Amino acid sequence: MCSTTIEQVLIRIREEFPGATTTFTPDGTGGGSVVIEPVDIGTRYAPTATWFGAHLSHALPFADVYPLFIGSNVVRKDGAAHQAPITVGHTFANRPALQVSKRTNNLLATPEGAALKFTKVLHYIKEVAP
Amino acid sequence: MNRNVRLLFSPPVFKAVQKHLFPGDNCEHAGVLLCGWNERADRITLTANEFQPARDGIDYTVSPEFHGRLQPLFIEDALSKAKERRLSYVAIHNHMACDSVSFSQVDMASHEYGYPTLSRLNRGLPVGAAVFGTSSIEVDIWMPGGKRHSLETARVVDQWIRHLWSSPRFAPQVAYDEQFDRQLPFLRNAGLGLIAEAIVGIVGLGGLGSQLIEPLVRLGFRRFVLLDPDRMDRSNYSRVHGSLPIDLPASSKPGNLKVEIAKRLILAIAPDATVDAQPLDVARGDAHQCLLGCDFVFLAADTAEARLTCNALVHQYYIPMVQIGTKVHIDTNGVLHGVFGAVRQLRPGKGCLWCNGLIDRVALADSGKTQTQRDNERYGADAPSPSVVAFNAEVAGRALNDFLRHYATPQPSFGPFYEYSMLDLLAGEREFVEARADEQCSFCSASNSSSSHGRSGGSQVPIVGL
């Protein structure tokens, strides 16, 4: 079971990532974990596609979607180590993961805002991350 | 007829009503207020959400006998909006009166003729009327089921809270008591009456909230609602006012509840006080409903969940509130950078914690996660949160002074008001900050149709605690 807000967030996520499979696992509080895969993370990384996930709090749409995770096998093609806010050594939904710790305090408190967080962080990983 | 209705206004709605009813022509004018409403502890509270002015000669006509009347199409339009938004319908007009106003016999006869039908049409929602003098209001509210109620008090919940009655004889009165003699010149009998009748809520009875208790009781406040789920811990002992060695945890028992310690302190000073001590988190379940009858609330709990819930109560139920906190900034090397206090006044449509980024959305995201998840996600060092009783006392004192000035004294002639006071407790300086307000805000914006502003009873308060 998940809240109506989270149902709406999941609908928007599926619209944002049409080619991917979106899997939601309820946590028993009204929220749960969502994993989207595959997601293209661009040519700076190998592999270029991975999974993308986050916990969706029952406190949505007021809560941030934070942090987000991608597969731990993702490495930079230039051979450099990941830099903060991408950190290693985490797990998410029983998967080894890299954590992407990007806070967003100014998105609208709507299901669209929550879904947009995934798009924004993906853009950060692909284009901005050091 | 029970005299138990509270009619609460945000300043813009009250200003619009006054401007329309009293344009200076000494004539009667009319309109409709659409109000959120809730019933609790034998009191009906109406929150004026929207004012629809009636156009003179079109929506509001006057007969040759000088009896005013709202036109059926205008009524139908307002009633249909009320039904659609689950609001109560209150037809208003004015009399040429000052601090004392009442319905005429013709008014009352028309209510008895029309309101049973309107009540049926506005299914399950209150309907009624209000008549305004320049400094007075009377209401005749018909609840679903047919019971009628008149005004206990009306308020304009601005930074300074304006209290109105149908007549000065309904203002709270207190007999002279030598105990309060030295504060009488400042507060006057009117202020002491307001204090004696007020129900004060305190959310969080820790190092800061507990500081409020004794001064409030000494001032004459006698009715309290206290919320805090926490028990005393040895590390709290240096800061929780009223705590005694017997309150500390021992091998045979946990520490005593902080609300019970506060209650004991109140009753030790004023055995006649009424204390509703709830060991509950305001952000869980329906605990916030304990606050719906409060006249003013001090928010001294520093969690994102409590801030979210209480911020919603201010804008939805028009409960005036002050959020208080202290912060000691020490870096990871132990260097002290400053000690700051915040006294943030929250009023309907003003001072919104959400608009000003003062509700930590990451902390909200953590709610619902397991401890293992949180540990796994920890990123950077969690700084310890220092707290010192002397700093708390200064912030509590500032909040109490503001509260007295805003709630129980005649309108201050000085200004302008700023919603937030930021105190530099080491430098002894104070900075005033004008709070932002976002037109799209789902809590405080009156212009956003999906906002819960003024929708008491018609919209759910966000509860994020489990």
XYZ file of C-alpha atoms in Angstrom, chain A residues 27 29 33 55 57-59 61-64 66-67 69 84-85 87 89-91 99 101 103-109, chain B residues 308 354 357-369 373 376-379 438 440 442-443 462-466:
58
model
C 7.902 0.043 3.350
C 4.517 3.286 6.405
C 11.569 2.337 -2.322
C 13.134 6.128 -0.883
C 8.786 9.070 2.125
C 5.182 8.907 3.286
C 5.773 12.615 4.059
C 5.011 15.890 -1.206
C 6.491 17.925 1.671
C 9.597 15.764 2.108
C 12.594 15.943 -0.161
C 16.908 12.384 -0.634
C 19.352 10.831 -1.168
C 21.278 5.984 -5.530
C 31.200 14.280 -3.143
C 28.273 14.450 -3.284
C 29.938 8.678 -2.438
C 30.027 2.138 -0.040
C 26.262 2.336 0.347
C 23.407 -0.081 -0.213
C 24.835 7.581 -3.088
C 23.454 13.409 -1.838
C 19.317 18.345 -1.312
C 16.504 20.349 -2.870
C 14.618 22.692 -0.606
C 12.857 24.781 -3.201
C 10.878 22.390 -5.363
C 7.127 22.817 -5.223
C 5.458 20.497 -2.730
C 5.219 21.277 9.330
C 7.416 26.616 4.584
C 12.681 27.321 3.914
C 12.545 26.675 7.663
C 11.129 23.175 7.431
C 13.942 20.753 6.667
C 12.690 18.596 3.814
C 15.545 16.126 4.183
C 14.534 15.572 7.812
C 10.999 14.928 6.572
C 12.419 12.470 4.030
C 14.065 10.594 6.900
C 10.748 10.088 8.604
C 9.617 6.589 7.735
C 13.117 5.250 7.130
C 18.683 3.104 6.364
C 23.650 3.786 5.773
C 22.840 7.141 4.211
C 24.712 9.298 6.721
C 26.894 11.694 4.799
C 5.005 32.608 -1.863
C 1.877 29.384 -4.751
C -0.097 25.398 -0.257
C -0.207 26.575 3.388
C -0.385 17.273 7.079
C 0.699 14.649 9.560
C 4.033 13.070 8.779
C 4.851 11.348 12.049
C 3.909 7.699 12.211
